[in-house]
Amino acid sequence: MAGGGDRRQVADRFTAEDLVAVQTLSVTVLAPVALDLLEGPLGTQLSELLRGIPSDTDLSDADVSVVADGSPAYRAWCLLEDQYKIGWVIAGKLLAPKRPRLLPVYDRVVRCALGHPPSFWTDLRTALREDDAALHHRLLGLRQSAGLPETVSALRVADVAVWMAHPAPGHRCP
């Protein structure tokens, strides 16, 4: 939407377009949190944290410290998760478009399909790096086969693949 949440001029702050985009994923940010995110202290804190998160790095190439507990990415996720009626799903869906190459979507469908690892970001990073980044290259190959532009990250290809392979609605997760 509007060229993506990771465009240089908006990569380090949340915009109204980011809030509309997340609504297309069937989640809502309530008005008081949205206003704080756009014009209040929450937005200021998150902008500071976003400046500490690389915008041009794939998760497969990132140092583990970039997504580990205590990192700016982790702190931004925690700050969002703690907001009224945000929680872990919406926090992730807000952050993923700000760093689409680095921060994966982790929602209920992904958790159902892949389980609940101790640290989804670091575990996925490890999987993407194994065997000379075989999984990362496979995802890029799928992107090319589908005729998608290079602006679609390997992580977004993975998200779509998981959603498409997930059982039909009504499936109960373990």
XYZ file of N, CA and C in Angstrom:
522
model
N 0.841 -1.173 0.000
C 0.000 0.000 0.000
C 0.889 1.240 0.000
N 0.607 2.174 -0.862
C 1.359 3.428 -0.971
C 2.857 3.167 -1.188
N 3.192 2.038 -1.791
C 4.587 1.727 -2.071
C 5.290 0.911 -1.008
N 4.599 0.537 0.051
C 5.175 -0.327 1.077
C 5.626 0.430 2.312
N 5.535 -0.247 3.443
C 5.924 0.342 4.720
C 7.413 0.479 4.904
N 8.175 -0.131 3.995
C 9.635 -0.058 4.118
C 10.259 0.978 3.184
N 9.427 1.818 2.531
C 9.986 2.888 1.700
C 10.887 3.759 2.563
N 11.957 4.238 1.989
C 12.962 5.012 2.732
C 12.320 6.122 3.576
N 11.368 6.864 3.012
C 10.808 8.007 3.726
C 9.886 7.630 4.885
N 9.447 6.369 4.979
C 8.549 5.956 6.071
C 9.030 4.712 6.816
N 10.187 4.200 6.484
C 10.658 2.934 7.057
C 10.839 2.989 8.569
N 11.080 4.162 9.107
C 11.355 4.274 10.542
C 10.224 4.934 11.329
N 9.033 4.938 10.749
C 7.870 5.465 11.479
C 6.609 4.810 10.927
N 5.607 4.750 11.786
C 4.325 4.185 11.367
C 3.455 5.278 10.773
N 2.712 4.904 9.734
C 1.853 5.842 9.019
C 0.415 5.321 9.008
N -0.488 6.185 8.577
C -1.886 5.764 8.432
C -1.990 4.617 7.427
N -1.146 4.639 6.388
C -1.158 3.546 5.406
C -0.804 2.213 6.061
N 0.118 2.232 7.027
C 0.479 1.000 7.738
C -0.733 0.446 8.491
N -1.511 1.332 9.080
C -2.683 0.897 9.838
C -3.781 0.362 8.924
N -3.963 0.988 7.781
C -4.944 0.479 6.818
C -4.467 -0.860 6.262
N -3.182 -0.964 5.960
C -2.638 -2.209 5.412
C -2.843 -3.376 6.372
N -2.632 -3.147 7.657
C -2.795 -4.236 8.619
C -4.268 -4.634 8.730
N -5.184 -3.709 8.474
C -6.602 -4.062 8.495
C -6.959 -5.019 7.360
N -6.218 -4.969 6.268
C -6.476 -5.913 5.175
C -6.105 -7.334 5.568
N -5.387 -7.482 6.674
C -5.017 -8.797 7.194
C -5.959 -9.242 8.306
N -7.130 -8.641 8.325
C -8.198 -9.014 9.265
C -7.861 -8.745 10.722
N -7.114 -7.684 10.976
C -6.857 -7.258 12.347
C -7.088 -5.749 12.430
N -7.386 -5.297 13.629
C -7.680 -3.884 13.834
C -6.840 -3.340 14.979
N -6.315 -2.155 14.780
C -5.643 -1.412 15.841
C -6.651 -0.379 16.323
N -7.018 -0.459 17.587
C -8.022 0.458 18.124
C -7.528 1.902 18.066
N -8.480 2.828 17.962
C -8.176 4.248 17.746
C -7.180 4.833 18.755
N -7.310 4.600 20.063
C -6.343 5.218 20.978
C -4.900 4.756 20.725
N -4.733 3.487 20.431
C -3.385 2.972 20.139
C -2.918 3.500 18.785
N -3.813 3.533 17.812
C -3.453 4.045 16.486
C -2.980 5.489 16.579
N -3.691 6.318 17.318
C -3.292 7.719 17.466
C -1.945 7.845 18.182
N -1.742 7.028 19.210
C -0.457 7.033 19.923
C 0.670 6.581 19.000
N 0.382 5.619 18.162
C 1.355 5.110 17.203
C 1.705 6.170 16.158
N 0.714 6.940 15.732
C 0.930 7.941 14.686
C 1.465 9.263 15.218
N 1.014 9.669 16.413
C 1.325 11.026 16.870
C 1.802 11.127 18.310
N 1.916 10.005 19.009
C 2.234 10.065 20.427
C 3.568 9.456 20.798
N 3.755 9.280 22.088
C 5.007 8.714 22.597
C 5.292 7.298 22.077
N 4.234 6.514 21.872
C 4.440 5.163 21.328
C 5.115 5.237 19.963
N 4.624 6.108 19.108
C 5.229 6.274 17.789
C 6.669 6.735 17.874
N 6.963 7.639 18.795
C 8.333 8.132 18.980
C 9.255 7.005 19.426
N 8.807 6.211 20.407
C 9.611 5.085 20.894
C 9.861 4.070 19.779
N 8.814 3.758 19.030
C 8.967 2.772 17.961
C 9.865 3.291 16.848
N 9.792 4.571 16.540
C 10.684 5.144 15.520
C 12.139 5.003 15.939
N 12.417 5.245 17.203
C 13.791 5.076 17.704
C 14.241 3.625 17.560
N 13.366 2.690 17.890
C 13.707 1.274 17.765
C 13.857 0.867 16.303
N 12.957 1.336 15.440
C 13.051 0.991 14.017
C 14.373 1.470 13.416
N 14.865 2.617 13.854
C 16.161 3.104 13.349
C 17.305 2.142 13.697
N 17.110 1.337 14.735
C 18.130 0.365 15.132
C 17.987 -1.002 14.474
N 17.013 -1.140 13.577
C 16.768 -2.418 12.902
C 17.154 -2.265 11.438
N 18.081 -3.094 10.946
C 18.498 -2.957 9.543
C 17.309 -3.075 8.583
N 17.291 -2.229 7.569
C 16.197 -2.253 6.604
C 16.590 -2.922 5.294
N 17.857 -3.243 5.143
C 18.349 -3.784 3.867
C 18.991 -5.158 4.022
N 18.544 -5.913 5.024
C 19.156 -7.201 5.331
C 18.107 -8.298 5.322
N 18.410 -9.394 4.653
C 17.555 -10.572 4.705
C 17.795 -11.298 6.021
N 16.761 -11.931 6.546
C 16.904 -12.690 7.784
C 17.995 -13.745 7.646
N 18.119 -14.331 6.472
C 19.132 -15.370 6.263
C 20.554 -14.823 6.359
N 20.735 -13.538 6.136
C 22.061 -12.922 6.196
C 22.330 -12.181 7.497
N 21.305 -11.980 8.301
C 21.435 -11.178 9.508
C 22.189 -11.911 10.602
N 22.931 -11.144 11.374
C 23.542 -11.683 12.580
C 22.416 -12.016 13.556
N 22.570 -13.054 14.319
C 21.516 -13.478 15.242
C 21.154 -12.364 16.220
N 22.093 -11.491 16.541
C 21.823 -10.416 17.492
C 20.761 -9.444 16.982
N 20.528 -9.413 15.674
C 19.561 -8.491 15.086
C 18.125 -8.874 15.459
N 17.876 -10.164 15.709
C 16.521 -10.616 16.029
C 16.419 -11.318 17.382
N 17.502 -11.341 18.126
C 17.517 -12.027 19.416
C 16.788 -11.210 20.483
N 16.467 -11.874 21.583
C 15.879 -11.178 22.724
C 16.757 -9.986 23.087
N 16.132 -8.863 23.335
C 16.856 -7.652 23.706
C 17.219 -6.752 22.537
N 17.135 -7.270 21.314
C 17.456 -6.465 20.130
C 16.393 -5.377 19.944
N 16.689 -4.329 19.160
C 15.657 -3.336 18.877
C 14.400 -3.954 18.250
N 14.558 -4.959 17.390
C 13.395 -5.612 16.778
C 12.546 -6.285 17.856
N 13.184 -7.001 18.737
C 12.470 -7.692 19.813
C 11.797 -6.684 20.744
N 12.494 -5.616 21.078
C 11.932 -4.597 21.964
C 10.740 -3.893 21.310
N 10.822 -3.659 19.993
C 9.698 -3.046 19.274
C 8.494 -3.981 19.304
N 8.734 -5.255 19.075
C 7.648 -6.242 19.111
C 7.012 -6.283 20.504
N 7.836 -6.307 21.541
C 7.314 -6.338 22.914
C 6.518 -5.079 23.234
N 7.033 -3.931 22.814
C 6.337 -2.663 23.054
C 4.968 -2.669 22.386
N 4.908 -3.127 21.158
C 3.620 -3.219 20.468
C 2.714 -4.252 21.122
N 3.263 -5.416 21.425
C 2.462 -6.497 22.008
C 1.795 -6.060 23.310
N 2.442 -5.189 24.058
C 1.918 -4.747 25.346
C 0.810 -3.699 25.247
N 0.548 -3.201 24.055
C -0.496 -2.184 23.903
C -1.877 -2.831 23.989
N -2.843 -2.041 24.389
C -4.208 -2.515 24.579
C -4.756 -3.156 23.301
N -5.155 -4.425 23.425
C -5.769 -5.200 22.345
C -4.874 -5.350 21.104
N -3.550 -5.320 21.297
C -2.637 -5.567 20.178
C -2.217 -7.034 20.207
N -1.480 -7.454 21.201
C -1.068 -8.844 21.305
C 0.000 -9.217 20.279
N 0.409 -10.469 20.320
C 1.554 -10.928 19.534
C 1.267 -10.978 18.034
N 0.043 -11.292 17.638
C -0.275 -11.398 16.212
C -0.223 -10.022 15.549
N -0.945 -9.067 16.111
C -0.993 -7.735 15.504
C 0.366 -7.061 15.584
N 1.086 -7.264 16.678
C 2.437 -6.696 16.790
C 3.304 -7.163 15.627
N 3.259 -8.445 15.347
C 4.039 -8.989 14.239
C 3.584 -8.480 12.888
N 2.263 -8.356 12.717
C 1.733 -7.886 11.432
C 2.012 -6.402 11.216
N 2.201 -5.647 12.277
C 2.593 -4.246 12.139
C 4.080 -4.124 11.794
N 4.916 -4.951 12.405
C 6.356 -4.842 12.187
C 6.828 -5.450 10.870
N 6.221 -6.545 10.443
C 6.694 -7.246 9.243
C 6.783 -6.344 8.011
N 5.813 -5.488 7.728
C 5.937 -4.631 6.538
C 6.996 -3.536 6.669
N 7.403 -3.235 7.914
C 8.438 -2.228 8.097
C 9.817 -2.796 7.755
N 9.976 -4.108 7.932
C 11.230 -4.797 7.603
C 10.896 -6.135 6.936
N 10.362 -6.091 5.704
C 9.844 -7.318 5.067
C 10.901 -8.370 4.750
N 12.144 -7.985 4.661
C 13.208 -8.966 4.384
C 13.741 -9.588 5.671
N 13.474 -8.964 6.797
C 14.084 -9.367 8.061
C 13.097 -9.950 9.068
N 11.898 -9.396 9.135
C 10.948 -9.798 10.176
C 9.778 -10.564 9.567
N 9.675 -11.842 9.894
C 8.606 -12.666 9.324
C 7.267 -12.421 10.012
N 6.206 -12.739 9.300
C 4.880 -12.760 9.905
C 4.788 -14.031 10.743
N 4.316 -13.888 11.953
C 4.080 -15.043 12.812
C 2.693 -14.855 13.408
N 1.744 -15.552 12.838
C 0.362 -15.428 13.280
C -0.169 -16.813 13.650
N -1.441 -16.901 13.878
C -2.018 -18.175 14.318
C -1.889 -19.281 13.272
N -2.001 -18.938 12.003
C -1.865 -19.947 10.946
C -0.427 -20.456 10.889
N 0.528 -19.546 10.930
C 1.937 -19.949 10.893
C 2.272 -20.777 12.129
N 1.805 -20.344 13.298
C 2.070 -21.105 14.525
C 1.432 -22.484 14.449
N 0.220 -22.584 13.907
C -0.450 -23.881 13.768
C 0.357 -24.795 12.848
N 0.836 -24.244 11.744
C 1.560 -25.049 10.756
C 2.968 -25.423 11.205
N 3.642 -24.500 11.877
C 5.064 -24.705 12.199
C 5.341 -24.979 13.662
N 4.346 -24.866 14.484
C 4.556 -25.098 15.901
C 4.915 -23.817 16.627
N 5.301 -23.973 17.865
C 5.579 -22.830 18.729
C 7.021 -22.936 19.220
N 7.988 -22.593 18.344
C 9.390 -22.693 18.758
C 9.709 -21.673 19.850
N 10.757 -21.922 20.615
C 11.127 -20.990 21.686
C 11.359 -19.560 21.177
N 11.936 -19.435 20.008
C 12.183 -18.114 19.429
C 11.990 -18.213 17.918
N 10.799 -17.881 17.453
C 10.467 -18.060 16.042
C 11.456 -17.350 15.134
N 11.792 -16.096 15.418
C 12.692 -15.346 14.537
C 14.067 -16.003 14.447
N 14.651 -16.354 15.580
C 16.000 -16.942 15.534
C 15.963 -18.358 14.966
N 14.909 -19.108 15.259
C 14.806 -20.465 14.700
C 14.622 -20.418 13.183
N 13.806 -19.492 12.694
C 13.637 -19.352 11.246
C 14.939 -18.894 10.604
N 15.639 -17.973 11.238
C 16.937 -17.524 10.728
C 17.882 -18.715 10.566
N 17.923 -19.584 11.556
C 18.778 -20.775 11.491
C 18.368 -21.660 10.323
N 17.067 -21.899 10.166
C 16.573 -22.749 9.069
C 16.916 -22.147 7.710
N 16.814 -20.839 7.586
C 17.116 -20.177 6.311
C 18.601 -20.238 5.965
N 19.460 -20.390 6.963
C 20.917 -20.403 6.751
C 21.492 -21.807 6.524
N 20.747 -22.827 6.931
C 21.258 -24.205 6.841
C 21.540 -24.603 5.398
N 22.508 -25.493 5.226
C 22.854 -26.030 3.905
C 23.096 -24.920 2.881
N 23.970 -23.978 3.253
C 24.306 -22.853 2.365
C 23.065 -22.081 1.922
N 22.172 -21.840 2.875
C 20.962 -21.042 2.652
C 20.019 -21.691 1.625
N 19.934 -23.008 1.651
C 19.101 -23.734 0.683
C 17.632 -23.305 0.736
N 17.077 -23.173 1.927
C 15.670 -22.777 2.041
C 15.465 -21.360 1.514
N 16.357 -20.460 1.850
C 16.258 -19.081 1.366
C 16.278 -19.063 -0.165
N 17.195 -19.814 -0.760
C 17.290 -19.862 -2.226
C 16.058 -20.533 -2.843
N 15.519 -21.516 -2.164
C 14.292 -22.177 -2.651
C 13.128 -21.186 -2.670
N 13.028 -20.378 -1.637
C 11.964 -19.370 -1.578
C 12.128 -18.332 -2.686
N 13.356 -17.926 -2.938
C 13.604 -16.977 -4.029
C 13.263 -17.619 -5.374
N 13.536 -18.921 -5.523
C 13.167 -19.638 -6.744
C 11.655 -19.697 -6.922
N 10.927 -19.906 -5.837
C 9.460 -19.895 -5.900
C 8.948 -18.519 -6.315
N 9.569 -17.484 -5.785
C 9.180 -16.124 -6.158
C 9.362 -15.916 -7.652
N 10.491 -16.366 -8.172
C 10.767 -16.214 -9.605
C 9.778 -17.041 -10.429
N 9.531 -18.279 -10.015
C 8.584 -19.135 -10.738
C 7.179 -18.541 -10.779
N 6.812 -17.844 -9.718
C 5.487 -17.231 -9.653
C 5.430 -15.896 -10.396
N 6.582 -15.439 -10.886
C 6.613 -14.174 -11.609
C 6.431 -12.954 -10.719
N 6.809 -13.095 -9.456
C 6.674 -11.985 -8.515
C 7.889 -11.057 -8.610
N 7.702 -9.787 -8.329
C 8.830 -8.852 -8.379
C 9.803 -9.089 -7.227
N 11.010 -8.604 -7.398
C 12.037 -8.763 -6.366
C 11.693 -8.024 -5.079
N 10.738 -7.124 -5.129
C 10.321 -6.428 -3.915
C 9.579 -7.350 -2.953
N 9.130 -8.503 -3.438
C 8.495 -9.498 -2.567
C 9.626 -10.314 -1.943
N 9.753 -10.233 -0.628
C 10.866 -10.886 0.056
C 10.666 -12.393 0.166
N 11.758 -13.082 0.426
C 11.699 -14.531 0.651
C 10.771 -14.849 1.822
N 10.771 -13.992 2.837
C 9.889 -14.225 3.990
C 8.421 -14.140 3.617
N 8.069 -13.236 2.709
C 6.668 -13.126 2.291
C 6.277 -14.329 1.443
N 7.202 -14.837 0.642
C 6.933 -16.059 -0.122
C 6.693 -17.213 0.850
N 7.499 -17.297 1.885
C 7.329 -18.349 2.889
C 5.967 -18.237 3.564
N 5.563 -17.022 3.899
C 4.272 -16.807 4.556
C 3.122 -17.288 3.675
N 3.161 -16.929 2.403
C 2.104 -17.359 1.473
C 2.119 -18.880 1.327
N 3.291 -19.464 1.213
C 3.391 -20.920 1.071
C 2.801 -21.637 2.285
N 3.093 -21.131 3.473
C 2.545 -21.748 4.686
C 1.032 -21.620 4.698
N 0.519 -20.437 4.383
C -0.930 -20.233 4.371
C -1.609 -21.130 3.334
N -1.001 -21.284 2.163
C -1.611 -22.109 1.116
C -1.584 -23.585 1.478
N -0.578 -24.010 2.220
C -0.457 -25.422 2.587
C -1.225 -25.766 3.857
N -1.683 -24.763 4.559
C -2.374 -24.974 5.824
C -3.733 -25.620 5.571
N -4.161 -26.515 6.459
C -5.467 -27.148 6.304
C -6.615 -26.136 6.263
N -7.723 -26.579 5.795
C -8.915 -25.741 5.633
C -9.365 -25.125 6.944
N -10.140 -24.041 6.863
C -10.693 -23.446 8.084
C -11.437 -24.496 8.905
N -11.365 -24.337 10.188
C -11.994 -25.298 11.072
C -11.010 -26.334 11.577
N -9.830 -26.434 10.944
C -8.801 -27.365 11.408
C -8.365 -26.943 12.803
N -8.274 -27.905 13.671
C -7.835 -27.609 15.039
C -6.356 -27.850 15.163
N -5.667 -26.843 15.657
C -4.221 -26.965 15.863
C -3.950 -27.670 17.170
N -2.831 -28.393 17.207
C -2.460 -29.063 18.461
C -2.102 -28.063 19.530
